[in-house]
JSON list of C-alpha atoms in Angstrom, two decimals:
[
{"chain": "A", "resi": 585, "resn": "MET", "atom": "CA", "xyz": [0.00, 0.00, 0.00]},
{"chain": "A", "resi": 586, "resn": "LYS", "atom": "CA", "xyz": [1.43, 3.37, -1.04]},
{"chain": "A", "resi": 587, "resn": "PHE", "atom": "CA", "xyz": [0.79, 6.48, 0.99]},
{"chain": "A", "resi": 588, "resn": "ASP", "atom": "CA", "xyz": [0.97, 10.18, 0.11]},
{"chain": "A", "resi": 589, "resn": "LEU", "atom": "CA", "xyz": [3.05, 11.90, 2.79]},
{"chain": "A", "resi": 590, "resn": "SER", "atom": "CA", "xyz": [2.66, 15.40, 1.37]},
{"chain": "A", "resi": 591, "resn": "ILE", "atom": "CA", "xyz": [0.77, 16.33, 4.54]},
{"chain": "A", "resi": 592, "resn": "VAL", "atom": "CA", "xyz": [4.05, 15.86, 6.43]},
{"chain": "A", "resi": 593, "resn": "SER", "atom": "CA", "xyz": [6.19, 17.84, 3.97]},
{"chain": "A", "resi": 594, "resn": "LYS", "atom": "CA", "xyz": [3.54, 20.61, 4.03]},
{"chain": "A", "resi": 595, "resn": "HIS", "atom": "CA", "xyz": [3.92, 21.09, 7.78]},
{"chain": "A", "resi": 596, "resn": "PHE", "atom": "CA", "xyz": [7.65, 20.32, 7.91]},
{"chain": "A", "resi": 597, "resn": "PRO", "atom": "CA", "xyz": [9.19, 21.91, 4.80]},
{"chain": "A", "resi": 598, "resn": "GLU", "atom": "CA", "xyz": [12.62, 21.47, 6.41]},
{"chain": "A", "resi": 599, "resn": "PHE", "atom": "CA", "xyz": [12.47, 17.69, 6.03]},
{"chain": "A", "resi": 600, "resn": "THR", "atom": "CA", "xyz": [14.70, 16.30, 3.30]},
{"chain": "A", "resi": 601, "resn": "PRO", "atom": "CA", "xyz": [13.45, 14.11, 0.44]},
{"chain": "A", "resi": 602, "resn": "GLN", "atom": "CA", "xyz": [15.16, 11.19, 2.18]},
{"chain": "A", "resi": 603, "resn": "GLN", "atom": "CA", "xyz": [13.17, 11.81, 5.35]},
{"chain": "A", "resi": 604, "resn": "ILE", "atom": "CA", "xyz": [9.89, 12.01, 3.43]},
{"chain": "A", "resi": 605, "resn": "SER", "atom": "CA", "xyz": [10.82, 8.77, 1.70]},
{"chain": "A", "resi": 606, "resn": "GLN", "atom": "CA", "xyz": [11.42, 7.19, 5.12]},
{"chain": "A", "resi": 607, "resn": "PHE", "atom": "CA", "xyz": [7.95, 8.27, 6.26]},
{"chain": "A", "resi": 608, "resn": "GLU", "atom": "CA", "xyz": [6.48, 6.67, 3.13]},
{"chain": "A", "resi": 609, "resn": "THR", "atom": "CA", "xyz": [8.40, 3.44, 3.78]},
{"chain": "A", "resi": 610, "resn": "TYR", "atom": "CA", "xyz": [7.29, 3.44, 7.40]},
{"chain": "A", "resi": 611, "resn": "ALA", "atom": "CA", "xyz": [3.62, 3.95, 6.55]},
{"chain": "A", "resi": 612, "resn": "ALA", "atom": "CA", "xyz": [3.75, 1.11, 4.01]},
{"chain": "A", "resi": 613, "resn": "ALA", "atom": "CA", "xyz": [5.44, -1.19, 6.53]},
{"chain": "A", "resi": 614, "resn": "ILE", "atom": "CA", "xyz": [2.82, -0.47, 9.22]},
{"chain": "A", "resi": 615, "resn": "ALA", "atom": "CA", "xyz": [0.00, -1.12, 6.75]},
{"chain": "A", "resi": 616, "resn": "GLU", "atom": "CA", "xyz": [1.66, -4.40, 5.75]},
{"chain": "A", "resi": 617, "resn": "TRP", "atom": "CA", "xyz": [2.14, -5.54, 9.34]},
{"chain": "A", "resi": 618, "resn": "ASN", "atom": "CA", "xyz": [-1.36, -4.41, 10.29]},
{"chain": "A", "resi": 619, "resn": "GLU", "atom": "CA", "xyz": [-2.73, -7.22, 8.12]},
{"chain": "A", "resi": 620, "resn": "LYS", "atom": "CA", "xyz": [-1.11, -9.68, 10.56]},
{"chain": "A", "resi": 621, "resn": "ILE", "atom": "CA", "xyz": [-1.03, -7.81, 13.88]},
{"chain": "A", "resi": 622, "resn": "ASN", "atom": "CA", "xyz": [-3.59, -5.30, 15.14]},
{"chain": "A", "resi": 623, "resn": "LEU", "atom": "CA", "xyz": [-1.47, -2.17, 15.46]},
{"chain": "A", "resi": 624, "resn": "ILE", "atom": "CA", "xyz": [-4.13, 0.37, 14.52]},
{"chain": "A", "resi": 625, "resn": "SER", "atom": "CA", "xyz": [-7.79, 0.06, 13.57]},
{"chain": "A", "resi": 626, "resn": "ARG", "atom": "CA", "xyz": [-8.02, -1.49, 10.09]},
{"chain": "A", "resi": 627, "resn": "SER", "atom": "CA", "xyz": [-10.66, 1.04, 9.13]},
{"chain": "A", "resi": 628, "resn": "ASP", "atom": "CA", "xyz": [-8.15, 3.77, 10.00]},
{"chain": "A", "resi": 629, "resn": "VAL", "atom": "CA", "xyz": [-5.21, 2.57, 7.88]},
{"chain": "A", "resi": 630, "resn": "GLU", "atom": "CA", "xyz": [-5.87, 5.07, 5.11]},
{"chain": "A", "resi": 631, "resn": "ASN", "atom": "CA", "xyz": [-5.54, 7.84, 7.71]},
{"chain": "A", "resi": 632, "resn": "LEU", "atom": "CA", "xyz": [-2.04, 6.75, 8.78]},
{"chain": "A", "resi": 633, "resn": "PRO", "atom": "CA", "xyz": [-0.28, 9.89, 7.49]},
{"chain": "A", "resi": 634, "resn": "LYS", "atom": "CA", "xyz": [-2.50, 12.33, 9.39]},
{"chain": "A", "resi": 635, "resn": "ARG", "atom": "CA", "xyz": [-3.81, 10.53, 12.48]},
{"chain": "A", "resi": 636, "resn": "HIS", "atom": "CA", "xyz": [-0.68, 8.60, 13.37]},
{"chain": "A", "resi": 637, "resn": "ILE", "atom": "CA", "xyz": [2.46, 10.02, 11.72]},
{"chain": "A", "resi": 638, "resn": "LEU", "atom": "CA", "xyz": [1.52, 13.71, 11.78]},
{"chain": "A", "resi": 639, "resn": "HIS", "atom": "CA", "xyz": [-0.01, 13.24, 15.24]},
{"chain": "A", "resi": 640, "resn": "SER", "atom": "CA", "xyz": [3.30, 11.83, 16.49]},
{"chain": "A", "resi": 641, "resn": "LEU", "atom": "CA", "xyz": [5.15, 14.75, 14.93]},
{"chain": "A", "resi": 642, "resn": "ALA", "atom": "CA", "xyz": [3.11, 17.24, 16.96]},
{"chain": "A", "resi": 643, "resn": "ILE", "atom": "CA", "xyz": [5.79, 16.66, 19.59]},
{"chain": "A", "resi": 644, "resn": "ALA", "atom": "CA", "xyz": [8.36, 18.00, 17.12]},
{"chain": "A", "resi": 645, "resn": "LYS", "atom": "CA", "xyz": [6.41, 21.27, 16.91]},
{"chain": "A", "resi": 646, "resn": "VAL", "atom": "CA", "xyz": [6.61, 21.67, 20.70]},
{"chain": "A", "resi": 647, "resn": "MET", "atom": "CA", "xyz": [10.18, 20.40, 21.23]},
{"chain": "A", "resi": 648, "resn": "ALA", "atom": "CA", "xyz": [13.01, 20.48, 18.69]},
{"chain": "A", "resi": 649, "resn": "PHE", "atom": "CA", "xyz": [15.38, 17.98, 20.26]},
{"chain": "A", "resi": 650, "resn": "GLN", "atom": "CA", "xyz": [19.02, 19.01, 20.28]},
{"chain": "A", "resi": 651, "resn": "PRO", "atom": "CA", "xyz": [21.73, 16.59, 19.05]},
{"chain": "A", "resi": 652, "resn": "ASP", "atom": "CA", "xyz": [22.64, 13.92, 21.63]},
{"chain": "A", "resi": 653, "resn": "THR", "atom": "CA", "xyz": [19.32, 14.27, 23.47]},
{"chain": "A", "resi": 654, "resn": "THR", "atom": "CA", "xyz": [18.16, 10.88, 24.80]},
{"chain": "A", "resi": 655, "resn": "VAL", "atom": "CA", "xyz": [14.51, 9.83, 24.65]},
{"chain": "A", "resi": 656, "resn": "ILE", "atom": "CA", "xyz": [12.45, 6.80, 25.70]},
{"chain": "A", "resi": 657, "resn": "ASP", "atom": "CA", "xyz": [9.18, 6.07, 23.92]},
{"chain": "A", "resi": 658, "resn": "VAL", "atom": "CA", "xyz": [7.00, 4.16, 26.41]},
{"chain": "A", "resi": 659, "resn": "GLY", "atom": "CA", "xyz": [4.37, 1.74, 25.09]},
{"chain": "A", "resi": 660, "resn": "THR", "atom": "CA", "xyz": [5.53, 2.36, 21.54]},
{"chain": "A", "resi": 661, "resn": "GLY", "atom": "CA", "xyz": [3.10, -0.14, 19.96]},
{"chain": "A", "resi": 662, "resn": "GLY", "atom": "CA", "xyz": [3.76, 0.11, 16.24]},
{"chain": "A", "resi": 663, "resn": "GLY", "atom": "CA", "xyz": [6.40, 2.79, 16.82]},
{"chain": "A", "resi": 664, "resn": "PHE", "atom": "CA", "xyz": [4.27, 5.83, 17.61]},
{"chain": "A", "resi": 665, "resn": "PRO", "atom": "CA", "xyz": [5.49, 8.42, 18.37]},
{"chain": "A", "resi": 666, "resn": "GLY", "atom": "CA", "xyz": [9.09, 7.16, 18.54]},
{"chain": "A", "resi": 667, "resn": "VAL", "atom": "CA", "xyz": [9.74, 6.18, 14.92]},
{"chain": "A", "resi": 668, "resn": "PRO", "atom": "CA", "xyz": [8.43, 9.40, 13.32]},
{"chain": "A", "resi": 669, "resn": "LEU", "atom": "CA", "xyz": [10.46, 11.39, 15.87]},
{"chain": "A", "resi": 670, "resn": "ALA", "atom": "CA", "xyz": [13.58, 9.32, 15.16]},
{"chain": "A", "resi": 671, "resn": "ILE", "atom": "CA", "xyz": [13.19, 10.13, 11.47]},
{"chain": "A", "resi": 672, "resn": "ALA", "atom": "CA", "xyz": [12.68, 13.81, 12.28]},
{"chain": "A", "resi": 673, "resn": "PHE", "atom": "CA", "xyz": [15.68, 14.03, 14.64]},
{"chain": "A", "resi": 674, "resn": "PRO", "atom": "CA", "xyz": [18.47, 11.78, 13.32]},
{"chain": "A", "resi": 675, "resn": "GLU", "atom": "CA", "xyz": [20.98, 13.10, 15.88]},
{"chain": "A", "resi": 676, "resn": "THR", "atom": "CA", "xyz": [18.74, 12.31, 18.86]},
{"chain": "A", "resi": 677, "resn": "ARG", "atom": "CA", "xyz": [18.91, 8.83, 20.41]},
{"chain": "A", "resi": 678, "resn": "PHE", "atom": "CA", "xyz": [15.67, 6.92, 20.97]},
{"chain": "A", "resi": 679, "resn": "LEU", "atom": "CA", "xyz": [14.86, 3.80, 22.97]},
{"chain": "A", "resi": 680, "resn": "LEU", "atom": "CA", "xyz": [11.46, 2.37, 22.05]},
{"chain": "A", "resi": 681, "resn": "VAL", "atom": "CA", "xyz": [9.95, 0.02, 24.64]},
{"chain": "A", "resi": 682, "resn": "ASP", "atom": "CA", "xyz": [6.82, -2.09, 24.78]},
{"chain": "A", "resi": 683, "resn": "SER", "atom": "CA", "xyz": [5.91, -5.11, 26.89]},
{"chain": "A", "resi": 684, "resn": "ILE", "atom": "CA", "xyz": [4.34, -6.92, 23.91]},
{"chain": "A", "resi": 685, "resn": "GLY", "atom": "CA", "xyz": [6.94, -8.87, 21.96]},
{"chain": "A", "resi": 686, "resn": "LYS", "atom": "CA", "xyz": [5.11, -9.06, 18.63]},
{"chain": "A", "resi": 687, "resn": "LYS", "atom": "CA", "xyz": [4.80, -5.26, 18.53]},
{"chain": "A", "resi": 688, "resn": "ILE", "atom": "CA", "xyz": [8.51, -4.84, 19.22]},
{"chain": "A", "resi": 689, "resn": "LYS", "atom": "CA", "xyz": [9.18, -7.29, 16.38]},
{"chain": "A", "resi": 690, "resn": "VAL", "atom": "CA", "xyz": [7.25, -4.95, 14.08]},
{"chain": "A", "resi": 691, "resn": "VAL", "atom": "CA", "xyz": [9.18, -1.90, 15.25]},
{"chain": "A", "resi": 692, "resn": "GLN", "atom": "CA", "xyz": [12.52, -3.66, 14.89]},
{"chain": "A", "resi": 693, "resn": "ASP", "atom": "CA", "xyz": [11.60, -4.59, 11.31]},
{"chain": "A", "resi": 694, "resn": "CYS", "atom": "CA", "xyz": [10.63, -0.98, 10.58]},
{"chain": "A", "resi": 695, "resn": "LEU", "atom": "CA", "xyz": [13.90, 0.34, 11.99]},
{"chain": "A", "resi": 696, "resn": "GLU", "atom": "CA", "xyz": [15.82, -2.06, 9.76]},
{"chain": "A", "resi": 697, "resn": "ARG", "atom": "CA", "xyz": [13.86, -1.07, 6.65]},
{"chain": "A", "resi": 698, "resn": "LEU", "atom": "CA", "xyz": [14.38, 2.60, 7.42]},
{"chain": "A", "resi": 699, "resn": "GLU", "atom": "CA", "xyz": [18.06, 2.08, 8.28]},
{"chain": "A", "resi": 700, "resn": "LEU", "atom": "CA", "xyz": [17.57, 4.19, 11.40]},
{"chain": "A", "resi": 701, "resn": "GLU", "atom": "CA", "xyz": [20.75, 4.00, 13.45]},
{"chain": "A", "resi": 702, "resn": "ASN", "atom": "CA", "xyz": [19.55, 6.37, 16.17]},
{"chain": "A", "resi": 703, "resn": "ALA", "atom": "CA", "xyz": [16.76, 4.13, 17.50]},
{"chain": "A", "resi": 704, "resn": "VAL", "atom": "CA", "xyz": [16.59, 0.78, 19.28]},
{"chain": "A", "resi": 705, "resn": "ALA", "atom": "CA", "xyz": [13.46, -1.19, 20.17]},
{"chain": "A", "resi": 706, "resn": "ILE", "atom": "CA", "xyz": [13.33, -3.65, 23.08]},
{"chain": "A", "resi": 707, "resn": "GLN", "atom": "CA", "xyz": [10.64, -5.70, 24.78]},
{"chain": "A", "resi": 708, "resn": "CYS", "atom": "CA", "xyz": [10.29, -4.64, 28.40]},
{"chain": "A", "resi": 709, "resn": "ARG", "atom": "CA", "xyz": [8.32, -2.48, 30.78]},
{"chain": "A", "resi": 710, "resn": "VAL", "atom": "CA", "xyz": [9.71, 0.99, 31.33]},
{"chain": "A", "resi": 711, "resn": "GLU", "atom": "CA", "xyz": [10.19, 0.20, 35.02]},
{"chain": "A", "resi": 712, "resn": "GLN", "atom": "CA", "xyz": [12.84, -2.33, 33.92]},
{"chain": "A", "resi": 713, "resn": "VAL", "atom": "CA", "xyz": [14.88, 0.24, 31.99]},
{"chain": "A", "resi": 714, "resn": "ASP", "atom": "CA", "xyz": [18.06, 0.89, 33.96]},
{"chain": "A", "resi": 715, "resn": "ARG", "atom": "CA", "xyz": [19.03, 4.32, 32.68]},
{"chain": "A", "resi": 716, "resn": "GLN", "atom": "CA", "xyz": [18.10, 7.97, 32.85]},
{"chain": "A", "resi": 717, "resn": "VAL", "atom": "CA", "xyz": [17.23, 10.04, 29.79]},
{"chain": "A", "resi": 718, "resn": "ASP", "atom": "CA", "xyz": [16.37, 13.64, 28.95]},
{"chain": "A", "resi": 719, "resn": "PHE", "atom": "CA", "xyz": [12.80, 13.09, 27.79]},
{"chain": "A", "resi": 720, "resn": "ILE", "atom": "CA", "xyz": [10.11, 10.45, 27.83]},
{"chain": "A", "resi": 721, "resn": "VAL", "atom": "CA", "xyz": [7.43, 10.42, 25.13]},
{"chain": "A", "resi": 722, "resn": "ALA", "atom": "CA", "xyz": [4.24, 8.41, 24.91]},
{"chain": "A", "resi": 723, "resn": "ARG", "atom": "CA", "xyz": [0.84, 8.37, 23.29]},
{"chain": "A", "resi": 724, "resn": "ALA", "atom": "CA", "xyz": [-2.05, 8.01, 25.77]},
{"chain": "A", "resi": 725, "resn": "VAL", "atom": "CA", "xyz": [-0.62, 4.94, 27.52]},
{"chain": "A", "resi": 726, "resn": "THR", "atom": "CA", "xyz": [-2.54, 5.52, 30.76]},
{"chain": "A", "resi": 727, "resn": "GLN", "atom": "CA", "xyz": [-3.64, 8.30, 33.10]},
{"chain": "A", "resi": 728, "resn": "LEU", "atom": "CA", "xyz": [-0.81, 10.80, 33.49]},
{"chain": "A", "resi": 729, "resn": "PRO", "atom": "CA", "xyz": [-0.54, 10.64, 37.32]},
{"chain": "A", "resi": 730, "resn": "LYS", "atom": "CA", "xyz": [-0.04, 6.87, 37.07]},
{"chain": "A", "resi": 731, "resn": "PHE", "atom": "CA", "xyz": [2.41, 7.29, 34.19]},
{"chain": "A", "resi": 732, "resn": "MET", "atom": "CA", "xyz": [4.48, 9.80, 36.14]},
{"chain": "A", "resi": 733, "resn": "GLY", "atom": "CA", "xyz": [4.81, 7.23, 38.93]},
{"chain": "A", "resi": 734, "resn": "TRP", "atom": "CA", "xyz": [6.37, 4.81, 36.46]},
{"chain": "A", "resi": 735, "resn": "ILE", "atom": "CA", "xyz": [8.88, 7.16, 34.88]},
{"chain": "A", "resi": 736, "resn": "ARG", "atom": "CA", "xyz": [9.69, 10.05, 37.21]},
{"chain": "A", "resi": 737, "resn": "LYS", "atom": "CA", "xyz": [13.05, 8.60, 38.32]},
{"chain": "A", "resi": 738, "resn": "LYS", "atom": "CA", "xyz": [14.06, 7.83, 34.72]},
{"chain": "A", "resi": 739, "resn": "ILE", "atom": "CA", "xyz": [14.50, 11.50, 33.81]},
{"chain": "A", "resi": 740, "resn": "LYS", "atom": "CA", "xyz": [17.74, 13.43, 34.22]},
{"chain": "A", "resi": 741, "resn": "ARG", "atom": "CA", "xyz": [17.31, 16.58, 36.28]},
{"chain": "A", "resi": 742, "resn": "SER", "atom": "CA", "xyz": [19.67, 18.77, 34.24]},
{"chain": "A", "resi": 743, "resn": "GLY", "atom": "CA", "xyz": [19.14, 19.39, 30.55]},
{"chain": "A", "resi": 744, "resn": "PHE", "atom": "CA", "xyz": [20.26, 21.43, 27.54]},
{"chain": "A", "resi": 745, "resn": "ASN", "atom": "CA", "xyz": [17.10, 21.71, 25.41]},
{"chain": "A", "resi": 746, "resn": "ASP", "atom": "CA", "xyz": [14.75, 24.68, 25.09]},
{"chain": "A", "resi": 747, "resn": "LEU", "atom": "CA", "xyz": [12.24, 23.01, 27.43]},
{"chain": "A", "resi": 748, "resn": "PRO", "atom": "CA", "xyz": [13.16, 21.49, 30.81]},
{"chain": "A", "resi": 749, "resn": "ASN", "atom": "CA", "xyz": [13.69, 17.74, 30.80]},
{"chain": "A", "resi": 750, "resn": "GLY", "atom": "CA", "xyz": [10.52, 15.77, 31.37]},
{"chain": "A", "resi": 751, "resn": "VAL", "atom": "CA", "xyz": [7.59, 14.09, 29.66]},
{"chain": "A", "resi": 752, "resn": "LEU", "atom": "CA", "xyz": [6.02, 14.92, 26.29]},
{"chain": "A", "resi": 753, "resn": "TYR", "atom": "CA", "xyz": [2.68, 13.12, 26.27]},
{"chain": "A", "resi": 754, "resn": "LEU", "atom": "CA", "xyz": [0.07, 12.92, 23.52]},
{"chain": "A", "resi": 755, "resn": "LYS", "atom": "CA", "xyz": [-3.46, 12.85, 24.88]},
{"chain": "A", "resi": 756, "resn": "GLY", "atom": "CA", "xyz": [-6.91, 14.34, 24.25]},
{"chain": "A", "resi": 757, "resn": "GLY", "atom": "CA", "xyz": [-10.14, 15.27, 25.94]},
{"chain": "A", "resi": 758, "resn": "ASP", "atom": "CA", "xyz": [-10.88, 17.24, 29.10]},
{"chain": "A", "resi": 759, "resn": "LEU", "atom": "CA", "xyz": [-7.66, 16.88, 31.07]},
{"chain": "A", "resi": 760, "resn": "THR", "atom": "CA", "xyz": [-8.41, 19.37, 33.86]},
{"chain": "A", "resi": 761, "resn": "GLU", "atom": "CA", "xyz": [-8.80, 16.83, 36.67]},
{"chain": "A", "resi": 762, "resn": "GLU", "atom": "CA", "xyz": [-6.00, 14.60, 35.43]},
{"chain": "A", "resi": 763, "resn": "LEU", "atom": "CA", "xyz": [-3.46, 17.40, 35.16]},
{"chain": "A", "resi": 764, "resn": "SER", "atom": "CA", "xyz": [-4.39, 18.86, 38.53]},
{"chain": "A", "resi": 765, "resn": "SER", "atom": "CA", "xyz": [-3.44, 15.53, 40.16]},
{"chain": "A", "resi": 766, "resn": "ILE", "atom": "CA", "xyz": [0.23, 15.77, 39.10]},
{"chain": "A", "resi": 767, "resn": "ALA", "atom": "CA", "xyz": [2.84, 17.17, 41.50]},
{"chain": "A", "resi": 768, "resn": "GLU", "atom": "CA", "xyz": [4.67, 18.89, 38.65]},
{"chain": "A", "resi": 769, "resn": "LYS", "atom": "CA", "xyz": [3.20, 21.75, 36.61]},
{"chain": "A", "resi": 770, "resn": "PRO", "atom": "CA", "xyz": [2.10, 20.26, 33.27]},
{"chain": "A", "resi": 771, "resn": "GLN", "atom": "CA", "xyz": [1.72, 22.53, 30.27]},
{"chain": "A", "resi": 772, "resn": "PRO", "atom": "CA", "xyz": [-0.76, 21.40, 27.57]},
{"chain": "A", "resi": 773, "resn": "HIS", "atom": "CA", "xyz": [0.02, 22.53, 24.02]},
{"chain": "A", "resi": 774, "resn": "PRO", "atom": "CA", "xyz": [-3.04, 22.30, 21.69]},
{"chain": "A", "resi": 775, "resn": "ILE", "atom": "CA", "xyz": [-2.12, 20.36, 18.55]},
{"chain": "A", "resi": 776, "resn": "ARG", "atom": "CA", "xyz": [-4.70, 22.35, 16.58]},
{"chain": "A", "resi": 777, "resn": "ASP", "atom": "CA", "xyz": [-2.38, 25.37, 16.97]},
{"chain": "A", "resi": 778, "resn": "HIS", "atom": "CA", "xyz": [0.05, 23.60, 14.62]},
{"chain": "A", "resi": 779, "resn": "PHE", "atom": "CA", "xyz": [-2.13, 21.33, 12.48]},
{"chain": "A", "resi": 780, "resn": "ASP", "atom": "CA", "xyz": [-5.50, 22.84, 11.60]},
{"chain": "A", "resi": 781, "resn": "TYR", "atom": "CA", "xyz": [-7.55, 19.66, 11.17]},
{"chain": "A", "resi": 782, "resn": "ASP", "atom": "CA", "xyz": [-10.73, 18.61, 12.94]},
{"chain": "A", "resi": 783, "resn": "GLU", "atom": "CA", "xyz": [-9.09, 15.36, 14.02]},
{"chain": "A", "resi": 784, "resn": "PHE", "atom": "CA", "xyz": [-6.88, 17.30, 16.41]},
{"chain": "A", "resi": 785, "resn": "ASP", "atom": "CA", "xyz": [-9.63, 19.14, 18.29]},
{"chain": "A", "resi": 786, "resn": "GLN", "atom": "CA", "xyz": [-9.02, 18.84, 22.04]},
{"chain": "A", "resi": 787, "resn": "LYS", "atom": "CA", "xyz": [-5.79, 16.92, 21.48]},
{"chain": "A", "resi": 788, "resn": "TYR", "atom": "CA", "xyz": [-2.60, 18.06, 23.16]},
{"chain": "A", "resi": 789, "resn": "VAL", "atom": "CA", "xyz": [1.10, 17.60, 23.59]},
{"chain": "A", "resi": 790, "resn": "ILE", "atom": "CA", "xyz": [1.46, 17.79, 27.36]},
{"chain": "A", "resi": 791, "resn": "HIS", "atom": "CA", "xyz": [4.88, 18.82, 28.63]},
{"chain": "A", "resi": 792, "resn": "VAL", "atom": "CA", "xyz": [5.48, 17.76, 32.23]},
{"chain": "A", "resi": 793, "resn": "PRO", "atom": "CA", "xyz": [8.83, 19.09, 33.51]},
{"chain": "A", "resi": 794, "resn": "VAL", "atom": "CA", "xyz": [10.46, 16.99, 36.21]},
{"chain": "A", "resi": 795, "resn": "LYS", "atom": "CA", "xyz": [10.59, 18.45, 39.69]},
{"chain": "A", "resi": 796, "resn": "ARG", "atom": "CA", "xyz": [14.02, 19.77, 40.55]}
]
């Protein structure tokens, strides 16, 4: 299945032809694997470029990772948002984790096809990761207060990016109660500010800086 990724190049004119080609290869690989493993809704496959790849790249509009930044993608599933971000930031290092082995197999295959040397995918829970990184990204894995309990100690306290080290979390809906339950001061960034499509109404990139 061939996908038109012009929606990505429209919003990220700085991406090279090679990067756009990588997004096309990635979308085709996910569609191929989705016939065998339920990664996304089958009725939603045709919307891969907008609802999954562009959605993942909303994080890139909020945070332009500096070279040598380290990032963990928690509950990566089919590689969202980690793989699109690894394509976008080739000098940033990504660790993609998921507890489901067959999904990690998919991501590993995608990384090989894309020849991405700045990303590694492993099967584990984030609690088992024995390292600290600058940022943690995820896409609606669970309620944010619970998520922060899993990952708070995995984040380095000192950083060198434009935003303080912490979490960049993709989630939608009314988040008032959820965000008020977090010890840190989360900042929601409306995705609609960057991508003017109805699909992104009430969807956010939530930046949660770690407590110092």
